mmCIF file with all atom_site columns, C-alpha atoms in Angstrom:
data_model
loop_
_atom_site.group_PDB
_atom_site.id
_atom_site.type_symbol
_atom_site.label_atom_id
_atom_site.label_alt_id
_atom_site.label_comp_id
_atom_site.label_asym_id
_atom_site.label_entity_id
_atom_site.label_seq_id
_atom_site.pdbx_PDB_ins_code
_atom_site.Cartn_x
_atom_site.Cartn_y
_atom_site.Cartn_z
_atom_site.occupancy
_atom_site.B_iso_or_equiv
_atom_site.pdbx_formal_charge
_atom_site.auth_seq_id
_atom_site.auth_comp_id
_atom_site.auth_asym_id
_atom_site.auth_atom_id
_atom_site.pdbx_PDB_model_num
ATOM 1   C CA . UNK A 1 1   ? 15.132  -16.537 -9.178  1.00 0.00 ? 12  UNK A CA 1
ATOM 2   C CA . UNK A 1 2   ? 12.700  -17.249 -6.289  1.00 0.00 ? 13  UNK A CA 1
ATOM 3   C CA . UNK A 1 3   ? 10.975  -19.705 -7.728  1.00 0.00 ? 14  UNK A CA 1
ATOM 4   C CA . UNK A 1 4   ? 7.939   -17.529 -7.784  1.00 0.00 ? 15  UNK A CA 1
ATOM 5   C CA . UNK A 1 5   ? 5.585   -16.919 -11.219 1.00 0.00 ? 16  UNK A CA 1
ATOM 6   C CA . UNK A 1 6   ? 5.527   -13.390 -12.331 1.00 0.00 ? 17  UNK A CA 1
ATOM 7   C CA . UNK A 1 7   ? 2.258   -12.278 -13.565 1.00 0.00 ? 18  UNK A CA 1
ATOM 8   C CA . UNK A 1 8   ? 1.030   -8.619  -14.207 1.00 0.00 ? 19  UNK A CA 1
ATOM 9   C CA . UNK A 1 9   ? -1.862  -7.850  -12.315 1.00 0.00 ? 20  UNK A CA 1
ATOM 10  C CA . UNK A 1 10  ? -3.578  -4.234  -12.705 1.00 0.00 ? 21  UNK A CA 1
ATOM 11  C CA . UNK A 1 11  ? -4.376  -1.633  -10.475 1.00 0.00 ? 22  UNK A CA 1
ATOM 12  C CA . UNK A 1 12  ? -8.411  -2.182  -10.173 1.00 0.00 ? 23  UNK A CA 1
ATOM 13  C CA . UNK A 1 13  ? -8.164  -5.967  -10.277 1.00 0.00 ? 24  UNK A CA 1
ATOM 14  C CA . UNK A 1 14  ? -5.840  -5.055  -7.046  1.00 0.00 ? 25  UNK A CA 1
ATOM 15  C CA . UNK A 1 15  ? -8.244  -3.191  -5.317  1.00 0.00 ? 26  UNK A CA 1
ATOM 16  C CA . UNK A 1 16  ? -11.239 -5.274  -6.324  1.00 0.00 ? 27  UNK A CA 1
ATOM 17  C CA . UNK A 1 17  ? -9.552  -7.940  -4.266  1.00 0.00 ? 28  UNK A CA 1
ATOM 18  C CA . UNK A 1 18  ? -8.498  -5.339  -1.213  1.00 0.00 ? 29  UNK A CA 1
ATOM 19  C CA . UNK A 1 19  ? -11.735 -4.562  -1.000  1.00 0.00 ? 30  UNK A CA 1
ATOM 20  C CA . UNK A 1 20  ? -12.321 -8.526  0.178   1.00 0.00 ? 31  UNK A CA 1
ATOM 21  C CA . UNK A 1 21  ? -9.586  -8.081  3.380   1.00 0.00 ? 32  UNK A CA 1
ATOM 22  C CA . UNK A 1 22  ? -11.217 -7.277  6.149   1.00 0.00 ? 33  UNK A CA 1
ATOM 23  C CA . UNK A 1 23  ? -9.202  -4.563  8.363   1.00 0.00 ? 34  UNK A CA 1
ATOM 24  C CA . UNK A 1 24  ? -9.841  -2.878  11.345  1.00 0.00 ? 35  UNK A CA 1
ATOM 25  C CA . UNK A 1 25  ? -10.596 1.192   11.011  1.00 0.00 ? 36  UNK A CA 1
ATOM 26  C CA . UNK A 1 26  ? -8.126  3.991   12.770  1.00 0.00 ? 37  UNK A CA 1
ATOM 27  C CA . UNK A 1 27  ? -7.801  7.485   11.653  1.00 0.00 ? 38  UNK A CA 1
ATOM 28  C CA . UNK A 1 28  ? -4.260  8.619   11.186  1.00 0.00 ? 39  UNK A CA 1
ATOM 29  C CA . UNK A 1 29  ? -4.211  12.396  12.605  1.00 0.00 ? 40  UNK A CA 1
ATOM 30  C CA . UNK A 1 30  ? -1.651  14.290  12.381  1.00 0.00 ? 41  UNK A CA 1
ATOM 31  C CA . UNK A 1 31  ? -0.810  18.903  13.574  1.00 0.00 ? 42  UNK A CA 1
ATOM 32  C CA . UNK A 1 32  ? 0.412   20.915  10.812  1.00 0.00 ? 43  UNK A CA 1
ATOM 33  C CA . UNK A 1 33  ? 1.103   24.509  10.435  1.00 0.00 ? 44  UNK A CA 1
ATOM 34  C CA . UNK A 1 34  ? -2.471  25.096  8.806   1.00 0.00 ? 45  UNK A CA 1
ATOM 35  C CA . UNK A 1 35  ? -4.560  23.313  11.639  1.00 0.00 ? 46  UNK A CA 1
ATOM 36  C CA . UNK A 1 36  ? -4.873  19.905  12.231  1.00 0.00 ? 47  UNK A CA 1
ATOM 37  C CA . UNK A 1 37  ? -5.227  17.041  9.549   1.00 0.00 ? 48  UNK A CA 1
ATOM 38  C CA . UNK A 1 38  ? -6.461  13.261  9.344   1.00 0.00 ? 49  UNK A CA 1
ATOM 39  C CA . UNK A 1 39  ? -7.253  10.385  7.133   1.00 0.00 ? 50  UNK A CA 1
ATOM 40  C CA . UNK A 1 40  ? -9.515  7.075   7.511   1.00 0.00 ? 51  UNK A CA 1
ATOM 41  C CA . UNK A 1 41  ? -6.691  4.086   7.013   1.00 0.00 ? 52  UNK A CA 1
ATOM 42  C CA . UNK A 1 42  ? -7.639  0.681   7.182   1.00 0.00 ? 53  UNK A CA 1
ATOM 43  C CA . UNK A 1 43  ? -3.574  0.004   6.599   1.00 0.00 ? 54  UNK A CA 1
ATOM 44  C CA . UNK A 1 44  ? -2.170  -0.050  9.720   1.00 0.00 ? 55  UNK A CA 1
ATOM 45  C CA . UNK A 1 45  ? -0.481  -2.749  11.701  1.00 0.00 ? 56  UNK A CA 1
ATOM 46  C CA . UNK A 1 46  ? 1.951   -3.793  14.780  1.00 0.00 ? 57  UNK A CA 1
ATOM 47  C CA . UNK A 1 47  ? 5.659   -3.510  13.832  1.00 0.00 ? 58  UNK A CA 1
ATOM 48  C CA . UNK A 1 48  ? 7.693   -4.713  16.856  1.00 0.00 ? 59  UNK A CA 1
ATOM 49  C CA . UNK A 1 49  ? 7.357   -4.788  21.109  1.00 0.00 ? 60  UNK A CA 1
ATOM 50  C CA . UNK A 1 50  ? 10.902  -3.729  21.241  1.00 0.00 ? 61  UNK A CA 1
ATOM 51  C CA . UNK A 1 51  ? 10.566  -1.142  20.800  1.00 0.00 ? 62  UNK A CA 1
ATOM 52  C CA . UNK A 1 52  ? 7.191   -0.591  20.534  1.00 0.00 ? 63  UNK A CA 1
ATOM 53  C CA . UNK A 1 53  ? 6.469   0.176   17.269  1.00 0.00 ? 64  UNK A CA 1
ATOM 54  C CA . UNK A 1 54  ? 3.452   0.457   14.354  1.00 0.00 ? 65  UNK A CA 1
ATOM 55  C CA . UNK A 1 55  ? 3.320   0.483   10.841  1.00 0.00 ? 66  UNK A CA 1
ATOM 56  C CA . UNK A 1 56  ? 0.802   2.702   8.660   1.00 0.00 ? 67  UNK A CA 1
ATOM 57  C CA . UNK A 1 57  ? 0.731   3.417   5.224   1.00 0.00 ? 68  UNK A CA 1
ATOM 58  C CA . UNK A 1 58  ? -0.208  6.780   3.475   1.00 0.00 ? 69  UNK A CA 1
ATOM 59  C CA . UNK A 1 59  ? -0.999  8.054   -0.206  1.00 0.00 ? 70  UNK A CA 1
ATOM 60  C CA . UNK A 1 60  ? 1.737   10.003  -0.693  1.00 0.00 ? 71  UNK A CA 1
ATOM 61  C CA . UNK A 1 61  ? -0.242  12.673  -2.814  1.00 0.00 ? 72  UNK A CA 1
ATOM 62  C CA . UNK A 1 62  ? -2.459  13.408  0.603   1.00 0.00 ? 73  UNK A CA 1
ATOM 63  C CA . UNK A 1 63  ? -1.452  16.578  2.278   1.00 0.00 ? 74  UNK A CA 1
ATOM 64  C CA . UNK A 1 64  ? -1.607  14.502  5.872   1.00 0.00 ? 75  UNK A CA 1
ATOM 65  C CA . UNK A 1 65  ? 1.574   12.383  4.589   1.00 0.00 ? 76  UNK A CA 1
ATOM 66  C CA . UNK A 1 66  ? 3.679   15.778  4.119   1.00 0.00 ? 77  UNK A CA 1
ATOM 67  C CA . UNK A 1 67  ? 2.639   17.236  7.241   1.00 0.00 ? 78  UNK A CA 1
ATOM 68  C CA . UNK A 1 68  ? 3.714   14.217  9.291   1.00 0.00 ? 79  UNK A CA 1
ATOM 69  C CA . UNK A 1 69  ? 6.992   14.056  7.306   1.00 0.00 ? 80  UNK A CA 1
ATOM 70  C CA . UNK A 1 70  ? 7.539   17.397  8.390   1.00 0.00 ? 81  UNK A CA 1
ATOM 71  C CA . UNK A 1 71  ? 6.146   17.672  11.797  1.00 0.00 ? 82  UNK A CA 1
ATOM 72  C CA . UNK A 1 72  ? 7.508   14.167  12.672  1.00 0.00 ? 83  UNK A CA 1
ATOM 73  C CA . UNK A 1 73  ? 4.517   12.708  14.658  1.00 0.00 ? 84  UNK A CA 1
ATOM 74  C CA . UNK A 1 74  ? 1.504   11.366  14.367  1.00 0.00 ? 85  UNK A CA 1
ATOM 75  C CA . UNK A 1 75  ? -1.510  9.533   16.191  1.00 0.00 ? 86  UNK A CA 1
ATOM 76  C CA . UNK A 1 76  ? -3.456  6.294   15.442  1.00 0.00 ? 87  UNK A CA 1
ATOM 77  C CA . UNK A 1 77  ? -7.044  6.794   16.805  1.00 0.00 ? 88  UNK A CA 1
ATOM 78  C CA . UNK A 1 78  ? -8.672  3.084   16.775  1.00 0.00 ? 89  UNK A CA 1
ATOM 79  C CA . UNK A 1 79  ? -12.081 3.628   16.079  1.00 0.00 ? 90  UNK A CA 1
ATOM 80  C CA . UNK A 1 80  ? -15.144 1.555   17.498  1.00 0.00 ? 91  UNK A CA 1
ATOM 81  C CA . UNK A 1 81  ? -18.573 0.736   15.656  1.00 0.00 ? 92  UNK A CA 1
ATOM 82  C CA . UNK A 1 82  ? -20.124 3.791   16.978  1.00 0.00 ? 93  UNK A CA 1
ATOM 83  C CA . UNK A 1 83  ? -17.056 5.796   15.337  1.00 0.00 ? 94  UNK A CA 1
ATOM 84  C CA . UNK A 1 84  ? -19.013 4.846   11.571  1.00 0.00 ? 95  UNK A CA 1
ATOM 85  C CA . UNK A 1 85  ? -19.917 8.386   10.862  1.00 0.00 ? 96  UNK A CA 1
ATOM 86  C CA . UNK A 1 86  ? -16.831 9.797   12.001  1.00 0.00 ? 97  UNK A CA 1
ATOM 87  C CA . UNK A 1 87  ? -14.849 6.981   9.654   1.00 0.00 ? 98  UNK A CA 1
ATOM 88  C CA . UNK A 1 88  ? -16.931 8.354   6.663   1.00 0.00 ? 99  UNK A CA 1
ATOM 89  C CA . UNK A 1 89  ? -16.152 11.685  7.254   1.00 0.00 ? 100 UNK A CA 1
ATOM 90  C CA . UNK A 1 90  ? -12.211 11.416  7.541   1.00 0.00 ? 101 UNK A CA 1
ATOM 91  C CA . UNK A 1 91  ? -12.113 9.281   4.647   1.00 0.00 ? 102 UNK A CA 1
ATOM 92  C CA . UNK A 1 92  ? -13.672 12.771  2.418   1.00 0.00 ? 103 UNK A CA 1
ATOM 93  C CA . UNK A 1 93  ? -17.281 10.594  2.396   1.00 0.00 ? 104 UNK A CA 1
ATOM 94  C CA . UNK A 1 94  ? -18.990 13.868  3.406   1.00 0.00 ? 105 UNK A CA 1
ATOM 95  C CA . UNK A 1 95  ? -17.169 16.517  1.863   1.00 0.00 ? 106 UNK A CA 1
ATOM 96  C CA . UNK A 1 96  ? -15.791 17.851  4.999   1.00 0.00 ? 107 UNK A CA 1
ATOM 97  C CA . UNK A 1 97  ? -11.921 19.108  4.197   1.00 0.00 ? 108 UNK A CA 1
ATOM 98  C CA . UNK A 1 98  ? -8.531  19.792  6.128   1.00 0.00 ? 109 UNK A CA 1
ATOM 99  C CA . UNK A 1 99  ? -8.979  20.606  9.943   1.00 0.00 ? 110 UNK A CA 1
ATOM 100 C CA . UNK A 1 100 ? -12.667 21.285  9.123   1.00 0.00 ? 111 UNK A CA 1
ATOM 101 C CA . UNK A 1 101 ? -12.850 17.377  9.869   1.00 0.00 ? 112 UNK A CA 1
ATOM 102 C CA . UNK A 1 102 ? -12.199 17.796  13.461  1.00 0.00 ? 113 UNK A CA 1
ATOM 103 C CA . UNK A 1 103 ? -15.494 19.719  14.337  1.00 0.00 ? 114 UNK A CA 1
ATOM 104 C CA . UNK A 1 104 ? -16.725 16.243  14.372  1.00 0.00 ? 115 UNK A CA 1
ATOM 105 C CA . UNK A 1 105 ? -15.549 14.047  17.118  1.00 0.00 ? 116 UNK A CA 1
ATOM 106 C CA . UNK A 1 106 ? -14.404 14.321  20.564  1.00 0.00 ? 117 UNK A CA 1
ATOM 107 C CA . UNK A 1 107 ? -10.802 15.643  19.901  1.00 0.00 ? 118 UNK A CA 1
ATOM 108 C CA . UNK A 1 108 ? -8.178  16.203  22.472  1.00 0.00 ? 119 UNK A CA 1
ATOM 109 C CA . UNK A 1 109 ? -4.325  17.023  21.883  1.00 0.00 ? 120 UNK A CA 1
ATOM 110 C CA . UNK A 1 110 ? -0.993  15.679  23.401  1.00 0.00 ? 121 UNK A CA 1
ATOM 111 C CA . UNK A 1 111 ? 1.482   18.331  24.832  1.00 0.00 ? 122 UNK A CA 1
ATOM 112 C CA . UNK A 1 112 ? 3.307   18.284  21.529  1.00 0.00 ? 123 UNK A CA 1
ATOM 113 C CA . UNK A 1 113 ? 0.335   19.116  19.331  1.00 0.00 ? 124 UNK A CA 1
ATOM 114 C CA . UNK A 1 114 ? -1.141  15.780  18.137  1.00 0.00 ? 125 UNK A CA 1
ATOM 115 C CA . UNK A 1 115 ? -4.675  15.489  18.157  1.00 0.00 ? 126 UNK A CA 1
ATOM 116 C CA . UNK A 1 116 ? -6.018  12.292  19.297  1.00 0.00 ? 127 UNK A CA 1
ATOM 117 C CA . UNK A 1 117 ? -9.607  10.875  19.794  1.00 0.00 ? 128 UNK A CA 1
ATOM 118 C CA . UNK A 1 118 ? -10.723 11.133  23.442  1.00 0.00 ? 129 UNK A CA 1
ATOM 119 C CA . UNK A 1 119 ? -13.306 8.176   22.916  1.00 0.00 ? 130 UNK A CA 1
ATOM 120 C CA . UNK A 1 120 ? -11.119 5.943   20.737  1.00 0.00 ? 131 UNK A CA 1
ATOM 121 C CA . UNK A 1 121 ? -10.975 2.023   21.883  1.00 0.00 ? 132 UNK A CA 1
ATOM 122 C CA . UNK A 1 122 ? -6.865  3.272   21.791  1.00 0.00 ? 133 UNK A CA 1
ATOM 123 C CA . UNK A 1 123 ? -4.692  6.115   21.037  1.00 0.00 ? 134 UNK A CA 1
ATOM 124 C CA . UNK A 1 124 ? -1.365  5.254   20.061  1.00 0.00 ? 135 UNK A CA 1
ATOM 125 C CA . UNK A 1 125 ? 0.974   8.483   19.720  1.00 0.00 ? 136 UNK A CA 1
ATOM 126 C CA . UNK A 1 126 ? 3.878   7.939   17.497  1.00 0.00 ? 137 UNK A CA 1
ATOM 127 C CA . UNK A 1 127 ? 7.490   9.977   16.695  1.00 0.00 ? 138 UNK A CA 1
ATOM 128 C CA . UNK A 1 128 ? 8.215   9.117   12.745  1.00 0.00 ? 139 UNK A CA 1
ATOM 129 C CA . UNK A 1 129 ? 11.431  6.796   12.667  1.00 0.00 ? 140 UNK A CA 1
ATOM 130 C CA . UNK A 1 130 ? 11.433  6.034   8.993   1.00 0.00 ? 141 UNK A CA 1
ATOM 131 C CA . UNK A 1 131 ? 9.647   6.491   5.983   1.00 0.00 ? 142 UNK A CA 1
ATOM 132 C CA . UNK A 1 132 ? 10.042  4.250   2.723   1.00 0.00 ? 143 UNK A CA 1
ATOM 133 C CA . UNK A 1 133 ? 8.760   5.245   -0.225  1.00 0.00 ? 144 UNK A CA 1
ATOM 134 C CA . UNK A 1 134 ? 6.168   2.212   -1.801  1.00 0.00 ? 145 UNK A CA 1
ATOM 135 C CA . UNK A 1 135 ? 4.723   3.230   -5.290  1.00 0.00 ? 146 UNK A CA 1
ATOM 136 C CA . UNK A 1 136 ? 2.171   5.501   -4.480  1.00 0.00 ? 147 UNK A CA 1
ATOM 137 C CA . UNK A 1 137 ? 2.502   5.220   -0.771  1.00 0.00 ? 148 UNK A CA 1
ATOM 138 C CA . UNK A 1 138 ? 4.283   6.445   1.853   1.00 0.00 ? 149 UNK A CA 1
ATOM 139 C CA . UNK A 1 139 ? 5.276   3.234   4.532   1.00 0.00 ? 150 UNK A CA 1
ATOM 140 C CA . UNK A 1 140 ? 5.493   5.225   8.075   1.00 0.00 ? 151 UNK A CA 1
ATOM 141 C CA . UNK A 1 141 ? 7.279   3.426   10.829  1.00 0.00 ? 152 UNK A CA 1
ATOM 142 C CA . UNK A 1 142 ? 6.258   5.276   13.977  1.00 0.00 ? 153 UNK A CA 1
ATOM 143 C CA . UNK A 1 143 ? 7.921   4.649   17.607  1.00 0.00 ? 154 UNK A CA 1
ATOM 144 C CA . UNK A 1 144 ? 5.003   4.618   19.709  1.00 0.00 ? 155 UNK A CA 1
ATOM 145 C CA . UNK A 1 145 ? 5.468   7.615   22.595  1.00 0.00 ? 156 UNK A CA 1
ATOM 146 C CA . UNK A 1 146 ? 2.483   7.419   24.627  1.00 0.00 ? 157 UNK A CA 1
ATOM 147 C CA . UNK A 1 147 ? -0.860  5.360   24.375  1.00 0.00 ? 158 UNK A CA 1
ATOM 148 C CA . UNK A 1 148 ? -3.951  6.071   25.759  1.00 0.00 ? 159 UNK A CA 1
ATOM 149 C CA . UNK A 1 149 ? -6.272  3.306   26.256  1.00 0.00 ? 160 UNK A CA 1
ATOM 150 C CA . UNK A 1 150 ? -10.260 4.315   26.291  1.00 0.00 ? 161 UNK A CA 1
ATOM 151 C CA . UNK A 1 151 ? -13.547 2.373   26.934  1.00 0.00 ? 162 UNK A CA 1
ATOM 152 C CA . UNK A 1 152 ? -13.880 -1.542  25.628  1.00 0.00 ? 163 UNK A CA 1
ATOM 153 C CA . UNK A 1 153 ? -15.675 -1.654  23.037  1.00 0.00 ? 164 UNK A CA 1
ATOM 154 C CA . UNK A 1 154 ? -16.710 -3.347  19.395  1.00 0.00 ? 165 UNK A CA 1
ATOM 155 C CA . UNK A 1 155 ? -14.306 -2.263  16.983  1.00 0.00 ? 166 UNK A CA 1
ATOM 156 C CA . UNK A 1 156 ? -15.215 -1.185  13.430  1.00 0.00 ? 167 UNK A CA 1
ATOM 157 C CA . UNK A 1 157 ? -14.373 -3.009  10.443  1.00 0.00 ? 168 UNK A CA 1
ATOM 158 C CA . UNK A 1 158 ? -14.199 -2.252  6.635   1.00 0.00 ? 169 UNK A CA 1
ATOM 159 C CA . UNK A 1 159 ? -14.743 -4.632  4.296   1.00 0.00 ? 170 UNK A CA 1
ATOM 160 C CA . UNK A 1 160 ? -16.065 -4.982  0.562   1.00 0.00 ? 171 UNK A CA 1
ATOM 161 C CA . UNK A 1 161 ? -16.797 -1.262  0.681   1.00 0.00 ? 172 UNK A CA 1
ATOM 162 C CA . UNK A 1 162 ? -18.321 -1.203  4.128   1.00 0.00 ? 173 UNK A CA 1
ATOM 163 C CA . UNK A 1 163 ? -18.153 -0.880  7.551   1.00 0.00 ? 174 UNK A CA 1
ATOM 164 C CA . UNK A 1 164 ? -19.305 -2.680  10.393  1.00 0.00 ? 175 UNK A CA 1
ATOM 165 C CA . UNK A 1 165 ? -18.694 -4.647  13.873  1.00 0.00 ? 176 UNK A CA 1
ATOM 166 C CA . UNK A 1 166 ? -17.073 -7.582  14.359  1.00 0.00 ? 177 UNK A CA 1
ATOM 167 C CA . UNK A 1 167 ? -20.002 -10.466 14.292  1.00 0.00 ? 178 UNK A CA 1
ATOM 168 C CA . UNK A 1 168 ? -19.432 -13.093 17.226  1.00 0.00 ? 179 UNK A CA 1
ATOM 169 C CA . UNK A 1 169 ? -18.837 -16.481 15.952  1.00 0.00 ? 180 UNK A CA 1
#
């Protein structure tokens, strides 16, 4: 043993505390055959410098996760506060669906395909080196291939169910 306690702790009780980490806010896009696809994603994080790498997770269930299976690549679009409304929409807060997301925003795409957000605070492209299934997520590992650095700016934040800027202390 590890010398840890087991408890059982439930799904909502999970979230409910989530909810309480604060996260920065990227939207994972993604081409695929049907037009291109994104998701809001809050779970996203540096892997390793060498070589430069990121780490994302995905619902597996979400069409955006198969397409970058297949396709193999990927971008992470860090969003800024202004980005808010653009945040709600990837994240299916206004109904919008598929590539019908990306009539919003200032989209641009890499020689391969990849659409990435002209205005983000950073774009980092990615090639998929692994995947590892994780309950009902997908864990992407993602070599970073190119990143495109925009304007400084306030990043956006989600947390307890909302976003917002980062307050200065």
């Amino acid at each position: 043993m590890n010398g840890f306690t087991r408890t059982t702790v439930g799904a909502d009780e999970f979230r409910t505390a989530m909810r309480r980490l604060a996260a920065g806010v990227s939207i994972i896009s993604a081409p695929s055959p049907k037009g291109p696809l994104g998701i809001t994603a809050t779970a996203v994080t540096s892997l390793t410098a060498e070589p430069p790498s990121l780490l994302c997770c995905v619902n597996k269930n979400l069409v955006v996760s198969e397409a970058i299976k297949s396709m193999g690549r990927y971008a992470v679009n860090v969003l800024g506060q202004e980005h808010c409304t653009l945040a709600r929409r990837f994240a299916g807060m206004d109904g919008a669906r598929g590539a019908e997301k990306f009539t919003a925003g200032d989209w641009e795409y890499t020689p391969d395909g990849v659409p990435r957000l002209a205005d983000s605070l950073v774009s980092l492209s990615c090639d998929v080196d692994r995947v590892v299934a994780a309950g009902t997520h997908d864990i992407l590992i993602g070599v970073i291939t190119d990143i495109r650095t925009g304007k400084q700016g306030e990043p956006l934040i989600y947390c307890d169910g909302s976003f917002s800027g980062v307050l200065a202390l």
